[in-house]
PDB file of C-alpha atoms in Angstrom:
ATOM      1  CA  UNK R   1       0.000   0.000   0.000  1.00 43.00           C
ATOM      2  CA  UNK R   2       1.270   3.493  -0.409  1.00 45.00           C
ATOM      3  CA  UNK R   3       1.315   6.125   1.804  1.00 47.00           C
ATOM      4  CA  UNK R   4      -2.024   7.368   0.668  1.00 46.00           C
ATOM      5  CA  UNK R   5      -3.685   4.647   0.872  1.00 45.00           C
ATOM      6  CA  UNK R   6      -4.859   3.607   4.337  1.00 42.00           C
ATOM      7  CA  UNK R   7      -5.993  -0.107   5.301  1.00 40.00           C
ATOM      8  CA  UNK R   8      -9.686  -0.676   4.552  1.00 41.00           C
ATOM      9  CA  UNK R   9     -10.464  -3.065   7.332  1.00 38.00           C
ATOM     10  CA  UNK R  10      -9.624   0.057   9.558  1.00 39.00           C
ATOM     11  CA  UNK R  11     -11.533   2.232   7.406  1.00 37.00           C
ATOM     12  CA  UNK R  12     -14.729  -0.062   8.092  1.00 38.00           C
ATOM     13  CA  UNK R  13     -14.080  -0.646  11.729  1.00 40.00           C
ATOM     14  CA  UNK R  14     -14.653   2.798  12.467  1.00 39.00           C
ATOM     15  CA  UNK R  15     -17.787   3.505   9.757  1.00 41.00           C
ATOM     16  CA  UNK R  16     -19.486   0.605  11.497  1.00 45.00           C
ATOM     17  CA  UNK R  17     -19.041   1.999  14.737  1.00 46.00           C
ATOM     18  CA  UNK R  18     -19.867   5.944  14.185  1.00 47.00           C
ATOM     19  CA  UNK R  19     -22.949   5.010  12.144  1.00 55.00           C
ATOM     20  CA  UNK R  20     -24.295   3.356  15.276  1.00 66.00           C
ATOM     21  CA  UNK R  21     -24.130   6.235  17.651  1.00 72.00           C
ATOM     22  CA  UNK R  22     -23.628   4.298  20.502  1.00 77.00           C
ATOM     23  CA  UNK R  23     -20.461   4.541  22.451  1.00 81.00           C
ATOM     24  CA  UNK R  24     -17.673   2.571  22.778  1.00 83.00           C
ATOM     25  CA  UNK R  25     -17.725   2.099  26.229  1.00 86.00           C
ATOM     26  CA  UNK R  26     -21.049   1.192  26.589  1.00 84.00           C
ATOM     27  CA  UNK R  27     -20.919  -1.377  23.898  1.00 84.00           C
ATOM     28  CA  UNK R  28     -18.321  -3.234  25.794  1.00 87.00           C
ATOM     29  CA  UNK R  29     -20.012  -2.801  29.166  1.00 88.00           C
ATOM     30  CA  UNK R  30     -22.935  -4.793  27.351  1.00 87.00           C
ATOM     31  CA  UNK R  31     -21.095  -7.265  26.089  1.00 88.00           C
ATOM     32  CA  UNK R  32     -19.084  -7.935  29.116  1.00 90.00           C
ATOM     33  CA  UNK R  33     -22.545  -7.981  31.449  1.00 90.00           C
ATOM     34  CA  UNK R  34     -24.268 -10.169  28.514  1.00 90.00           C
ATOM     35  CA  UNK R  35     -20.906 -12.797  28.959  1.00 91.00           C
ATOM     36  CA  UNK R  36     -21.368 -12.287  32.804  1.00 92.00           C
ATOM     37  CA  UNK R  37     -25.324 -13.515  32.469  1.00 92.00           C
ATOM     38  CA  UNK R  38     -24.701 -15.753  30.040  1.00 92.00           C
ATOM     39  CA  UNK R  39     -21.865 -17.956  32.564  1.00 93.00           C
ATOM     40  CA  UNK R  40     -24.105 -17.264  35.339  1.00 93.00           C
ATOM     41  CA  UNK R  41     -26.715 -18.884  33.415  1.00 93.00           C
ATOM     42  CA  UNK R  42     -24.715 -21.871  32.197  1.00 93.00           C
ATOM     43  CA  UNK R  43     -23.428 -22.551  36.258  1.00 94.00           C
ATOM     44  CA  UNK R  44     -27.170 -22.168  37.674  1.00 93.00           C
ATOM     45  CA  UNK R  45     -28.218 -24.404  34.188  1.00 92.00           C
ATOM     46  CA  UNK R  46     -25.742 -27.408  35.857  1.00 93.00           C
ATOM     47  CA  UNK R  47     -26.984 -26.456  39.299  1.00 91.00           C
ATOM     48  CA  UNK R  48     -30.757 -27.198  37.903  1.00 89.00           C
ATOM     49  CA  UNK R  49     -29.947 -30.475  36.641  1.00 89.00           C
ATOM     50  CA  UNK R  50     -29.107 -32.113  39.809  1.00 88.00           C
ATOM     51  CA  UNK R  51     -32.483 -33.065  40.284  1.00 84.00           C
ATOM     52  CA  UNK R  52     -35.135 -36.116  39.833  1.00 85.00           C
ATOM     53  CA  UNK R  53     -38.032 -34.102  37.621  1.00 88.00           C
ATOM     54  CA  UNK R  54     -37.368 -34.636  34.049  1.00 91.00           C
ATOM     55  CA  UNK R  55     -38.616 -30.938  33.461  1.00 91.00           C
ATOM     56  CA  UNK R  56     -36.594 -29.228  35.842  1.00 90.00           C
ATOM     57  CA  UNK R  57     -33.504 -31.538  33.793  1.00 92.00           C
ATOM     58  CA  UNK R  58     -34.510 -30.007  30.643  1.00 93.00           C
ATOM     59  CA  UNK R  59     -34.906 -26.843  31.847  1.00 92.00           C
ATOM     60  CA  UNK R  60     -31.372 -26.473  33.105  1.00 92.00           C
ATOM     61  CA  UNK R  61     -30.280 -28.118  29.916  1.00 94.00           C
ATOM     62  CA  UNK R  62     -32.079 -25.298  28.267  1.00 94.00           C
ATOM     63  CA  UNK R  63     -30.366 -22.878  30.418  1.00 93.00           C
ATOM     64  CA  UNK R  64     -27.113 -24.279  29.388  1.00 94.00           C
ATOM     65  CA  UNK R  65     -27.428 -24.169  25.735  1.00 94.00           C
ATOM     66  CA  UNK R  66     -29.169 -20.631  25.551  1.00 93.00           C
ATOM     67  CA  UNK R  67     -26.592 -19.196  28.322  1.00 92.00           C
ATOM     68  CA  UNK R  68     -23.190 -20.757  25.673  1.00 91.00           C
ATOM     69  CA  UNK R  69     -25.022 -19.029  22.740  1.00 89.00           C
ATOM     70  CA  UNK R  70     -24.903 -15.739  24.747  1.00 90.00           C
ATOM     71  CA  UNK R  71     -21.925 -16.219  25.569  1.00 89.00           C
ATOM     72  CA  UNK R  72     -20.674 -17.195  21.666  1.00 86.00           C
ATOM     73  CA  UNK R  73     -22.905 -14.370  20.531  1.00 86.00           C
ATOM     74  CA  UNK R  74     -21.195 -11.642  22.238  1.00 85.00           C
ATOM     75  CA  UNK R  75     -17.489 -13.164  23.022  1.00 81.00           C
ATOM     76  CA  UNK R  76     -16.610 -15.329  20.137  1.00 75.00           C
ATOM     77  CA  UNK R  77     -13.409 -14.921  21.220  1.00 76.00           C
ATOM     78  CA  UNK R  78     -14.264 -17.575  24.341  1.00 71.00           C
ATOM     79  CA  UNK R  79     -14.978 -20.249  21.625  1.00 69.00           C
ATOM     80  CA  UNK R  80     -12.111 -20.007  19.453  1.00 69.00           C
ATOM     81  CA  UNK R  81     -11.856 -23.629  19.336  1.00 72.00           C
ATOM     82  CA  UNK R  82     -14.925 -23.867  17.369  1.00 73.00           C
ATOM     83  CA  UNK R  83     -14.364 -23.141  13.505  1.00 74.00           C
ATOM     84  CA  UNK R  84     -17.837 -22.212  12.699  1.00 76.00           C
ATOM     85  CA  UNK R  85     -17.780 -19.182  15.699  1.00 75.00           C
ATOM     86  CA  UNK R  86     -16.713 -16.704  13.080  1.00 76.00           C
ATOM     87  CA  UNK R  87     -19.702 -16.532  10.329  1.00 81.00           C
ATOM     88  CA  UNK R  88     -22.163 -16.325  13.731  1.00 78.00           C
ATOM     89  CA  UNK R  89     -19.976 -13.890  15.274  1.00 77.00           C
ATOM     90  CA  UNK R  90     -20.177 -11.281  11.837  1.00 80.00           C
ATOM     91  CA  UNK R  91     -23.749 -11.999  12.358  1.00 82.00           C
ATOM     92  CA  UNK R  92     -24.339 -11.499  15.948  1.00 80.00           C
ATOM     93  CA  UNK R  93     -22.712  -7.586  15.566  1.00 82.00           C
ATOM     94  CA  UNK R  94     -24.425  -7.050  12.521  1.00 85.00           C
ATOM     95  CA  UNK R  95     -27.924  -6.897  14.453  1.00 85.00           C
ATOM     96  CA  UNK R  96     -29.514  -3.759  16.004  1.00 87.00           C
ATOM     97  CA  UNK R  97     -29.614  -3.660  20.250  1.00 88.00           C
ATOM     98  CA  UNK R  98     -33.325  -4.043  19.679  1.00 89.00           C
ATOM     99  CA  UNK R  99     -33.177  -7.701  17.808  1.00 90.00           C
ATOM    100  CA  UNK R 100     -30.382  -8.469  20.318  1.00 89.00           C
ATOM    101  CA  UNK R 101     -32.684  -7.644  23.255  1.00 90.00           C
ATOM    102  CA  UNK R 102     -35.016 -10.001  21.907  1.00 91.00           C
ATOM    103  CA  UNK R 103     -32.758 -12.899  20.883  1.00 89.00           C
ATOM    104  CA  UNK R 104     -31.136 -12.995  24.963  1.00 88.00           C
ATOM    105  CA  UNK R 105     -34.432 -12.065  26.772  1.00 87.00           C
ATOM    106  CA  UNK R 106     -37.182 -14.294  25.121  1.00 90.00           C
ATOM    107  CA  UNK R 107     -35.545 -17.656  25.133  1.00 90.00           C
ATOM    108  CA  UNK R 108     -34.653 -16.866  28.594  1.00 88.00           C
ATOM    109  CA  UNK R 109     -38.552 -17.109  29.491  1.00 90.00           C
ATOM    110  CA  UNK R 110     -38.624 -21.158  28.030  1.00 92.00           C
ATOM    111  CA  UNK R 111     -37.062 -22.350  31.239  1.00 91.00           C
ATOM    112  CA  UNK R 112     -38.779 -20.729  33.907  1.00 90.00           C
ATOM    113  CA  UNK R 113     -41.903 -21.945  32.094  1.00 92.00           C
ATOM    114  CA  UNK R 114     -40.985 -25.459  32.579  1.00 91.00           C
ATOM    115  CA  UNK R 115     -39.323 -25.263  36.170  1.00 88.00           C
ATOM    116  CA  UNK R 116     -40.036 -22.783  38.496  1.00 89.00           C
ATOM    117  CA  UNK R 117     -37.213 -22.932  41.197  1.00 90.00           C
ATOM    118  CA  UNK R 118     -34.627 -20.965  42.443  1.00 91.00           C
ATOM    119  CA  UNK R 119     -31.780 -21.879  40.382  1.00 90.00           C
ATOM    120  CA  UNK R 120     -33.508 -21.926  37.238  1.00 91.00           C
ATOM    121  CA  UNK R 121     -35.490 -18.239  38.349  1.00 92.00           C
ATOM    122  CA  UNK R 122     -31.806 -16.594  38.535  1.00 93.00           C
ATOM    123  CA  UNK R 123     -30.543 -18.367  35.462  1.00 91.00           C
ATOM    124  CA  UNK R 124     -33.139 -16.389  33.543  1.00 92.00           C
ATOM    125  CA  UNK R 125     -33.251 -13.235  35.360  1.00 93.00           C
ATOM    126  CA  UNK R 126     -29.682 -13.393  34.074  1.00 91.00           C
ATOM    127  CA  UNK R 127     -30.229 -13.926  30.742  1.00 91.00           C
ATOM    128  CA  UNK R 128     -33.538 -11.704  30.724  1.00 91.00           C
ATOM    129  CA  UNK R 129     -30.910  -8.831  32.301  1.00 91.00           C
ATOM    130  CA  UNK R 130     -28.820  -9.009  29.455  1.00 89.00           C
ATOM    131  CA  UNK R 131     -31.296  -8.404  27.106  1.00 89.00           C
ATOM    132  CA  UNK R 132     -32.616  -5.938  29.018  1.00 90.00           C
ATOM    133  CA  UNK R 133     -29.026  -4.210  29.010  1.00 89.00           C
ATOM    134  CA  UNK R 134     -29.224  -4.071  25.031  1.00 90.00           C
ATOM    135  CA  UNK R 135     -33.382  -3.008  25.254  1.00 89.00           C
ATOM    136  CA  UNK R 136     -32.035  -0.177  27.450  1.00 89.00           C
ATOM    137  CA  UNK R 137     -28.883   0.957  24.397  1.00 88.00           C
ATOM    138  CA  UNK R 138     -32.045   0.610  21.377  1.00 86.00           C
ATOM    139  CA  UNK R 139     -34.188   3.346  23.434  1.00 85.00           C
ATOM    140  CA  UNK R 140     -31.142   5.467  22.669  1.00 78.00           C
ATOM    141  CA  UNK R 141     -29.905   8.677  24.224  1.00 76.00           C
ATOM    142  CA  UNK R 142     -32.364  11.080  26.186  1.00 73.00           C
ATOM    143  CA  UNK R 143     -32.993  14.851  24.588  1.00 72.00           C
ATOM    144  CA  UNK R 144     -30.866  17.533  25.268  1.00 78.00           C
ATOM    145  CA  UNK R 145     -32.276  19.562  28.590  1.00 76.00           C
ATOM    146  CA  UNK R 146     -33.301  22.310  26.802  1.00 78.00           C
ATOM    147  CA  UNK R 147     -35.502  20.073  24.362  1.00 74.00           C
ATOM    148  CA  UNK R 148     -37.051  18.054  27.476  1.00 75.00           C
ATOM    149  CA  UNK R 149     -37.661  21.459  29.511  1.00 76.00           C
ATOM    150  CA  UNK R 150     -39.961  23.040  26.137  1.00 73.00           C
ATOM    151  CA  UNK R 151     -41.643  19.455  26.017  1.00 72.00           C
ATOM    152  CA  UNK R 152     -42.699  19.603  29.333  1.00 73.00           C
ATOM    153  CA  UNK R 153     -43.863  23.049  29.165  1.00 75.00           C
ATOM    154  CA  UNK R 154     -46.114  22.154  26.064  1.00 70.00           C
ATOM    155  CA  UNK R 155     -43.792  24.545  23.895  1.00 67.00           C
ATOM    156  CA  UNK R 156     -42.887  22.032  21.600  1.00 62.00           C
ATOM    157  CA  UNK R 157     -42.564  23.764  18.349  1.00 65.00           C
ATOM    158  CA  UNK R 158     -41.899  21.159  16.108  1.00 70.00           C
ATOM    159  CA  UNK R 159     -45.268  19.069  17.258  1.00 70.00           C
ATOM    160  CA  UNK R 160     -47.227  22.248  17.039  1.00 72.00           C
ATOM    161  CA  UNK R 161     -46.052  23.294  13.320  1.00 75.00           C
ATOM    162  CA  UNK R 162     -47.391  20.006  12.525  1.00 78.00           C
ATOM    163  CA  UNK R 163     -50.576  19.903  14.281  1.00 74.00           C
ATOM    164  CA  UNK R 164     -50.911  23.286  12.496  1.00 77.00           C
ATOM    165  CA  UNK R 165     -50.276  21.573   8.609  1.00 81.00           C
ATOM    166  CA  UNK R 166     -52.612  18.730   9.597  1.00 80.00           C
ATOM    167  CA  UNK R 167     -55.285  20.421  10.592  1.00 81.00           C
ATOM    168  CA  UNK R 168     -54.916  23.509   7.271  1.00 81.00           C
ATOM    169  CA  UNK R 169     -54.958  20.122   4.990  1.00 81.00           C
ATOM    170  CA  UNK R 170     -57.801  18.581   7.094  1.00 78.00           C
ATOM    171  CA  UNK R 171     -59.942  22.133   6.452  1.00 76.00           C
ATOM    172  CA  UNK R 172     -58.870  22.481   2.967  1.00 76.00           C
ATOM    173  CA  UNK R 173     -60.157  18.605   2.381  1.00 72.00           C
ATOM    174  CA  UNK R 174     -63.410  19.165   3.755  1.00 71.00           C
ATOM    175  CA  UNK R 175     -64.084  22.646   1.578  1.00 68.00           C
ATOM    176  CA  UNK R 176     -63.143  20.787  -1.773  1.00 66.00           C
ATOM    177  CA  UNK R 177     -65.437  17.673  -0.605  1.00 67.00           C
ATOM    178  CA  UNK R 178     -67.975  20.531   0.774  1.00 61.00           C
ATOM    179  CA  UNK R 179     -67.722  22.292  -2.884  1.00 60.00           C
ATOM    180  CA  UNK R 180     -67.755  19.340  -4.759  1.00 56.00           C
ATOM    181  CA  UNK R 181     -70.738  18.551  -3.092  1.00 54.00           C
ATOM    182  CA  UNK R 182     -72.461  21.446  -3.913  1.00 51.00           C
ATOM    183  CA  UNK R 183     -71.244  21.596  -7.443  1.00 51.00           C
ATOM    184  CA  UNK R 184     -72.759  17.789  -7.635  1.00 54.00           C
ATOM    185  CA  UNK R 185     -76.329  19.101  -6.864  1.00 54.00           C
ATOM    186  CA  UNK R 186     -76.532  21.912  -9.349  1.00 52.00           C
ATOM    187  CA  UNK R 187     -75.426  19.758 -12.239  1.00 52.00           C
ATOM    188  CA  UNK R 188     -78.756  16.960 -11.025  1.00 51.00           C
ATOM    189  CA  UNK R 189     -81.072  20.044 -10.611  1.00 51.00           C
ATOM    190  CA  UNK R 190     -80.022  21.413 -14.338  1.00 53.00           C
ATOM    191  CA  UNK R 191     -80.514  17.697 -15.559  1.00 52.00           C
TER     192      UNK R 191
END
């Protein structure tokens, strides 16, 4: 490469990540408290399947398998081992915090259907935390002060230009329906 030239897998690294607008500390607070729930699910998974009810077996099984995909979802780096970790790892960052909060909290429900105890209720209140964490980063950042302060005062200009465009082409509507109305019944009569 010449001097010009710079390397395009930086070039990309850093597109991806401004085009996000979420910072870079709080993406790697989420995935470290995602890996966090995810082993903490896995440990209370084993802990649920010392037990003599075939659900409660299946449930920790369950909590197992869906705390290692958390785990290989957000630290592929854990199961480098593995030779298929890398295609599911490109996909894994190339989904929104919204789809992610849905993917850890939802499954994390299954179990705690099947058996409700102790170690299978903290298993998923892990796993439901860490989507939670990444259903916290999609609502996105709060207003500036300024913006909040006008909104609570009801001097939101931007909603009230709007309400004010609406309702011109919601008066303008009725007179051309109101007119054509009118022009409908003279044309009958002259017939």
């Amino acid at each position: 490469m010449g001097q010009g030239q710079s390397s395009p897998s930086i070039s990309t690294v850093s597109n991806s990540t401004a085009d996000d607008g979420i910072a870079w500390w709080c993406k790697i607070g989420a995935r470290g408290a995602c890996v966090a729930g995810g082993l903490g699910a896995m440990v209370t998974g084993l802990f649920s399947c010392i037990t003599v009810t075939p659900l409660c077996l299946v449930a920790g099984v369950l909590l197992i398998l869906i705390g290692f995909s958390v785990v290989m979802l957000e630290a592929p780096c854990c199961c480098q081992f593995m030779d298929f970790i890398q295609p599911v790892s490109r996909f894994s960052e190339r989904r929104t915090p919204f789809q992610k909060a849905l993917i850890y909290g939802l499954p994390a429900l299954v179990p705690l259907m099947l058996c409700f105890s102790v170690t299978t209720a903290l298993g998923c209140a892990l796993l439901f935390a860490s989507g939670g964490v990444y259903g916290i980063i999609a609502l996105g950042k709060k207003a500036e002060r300024d913006v909040m302060m006008s909104r609570a005062r009801g001097d939101d200009l931007e909603m009230k230009e709007t309400l004010m465009a609406n309702e011109e082409s919601a008066s303008t509507n009725q007179q051309s329906q109101c007119t054509g109305s009118v022009l409908d019944g003279a044309s009958s009569a002259d017939l």
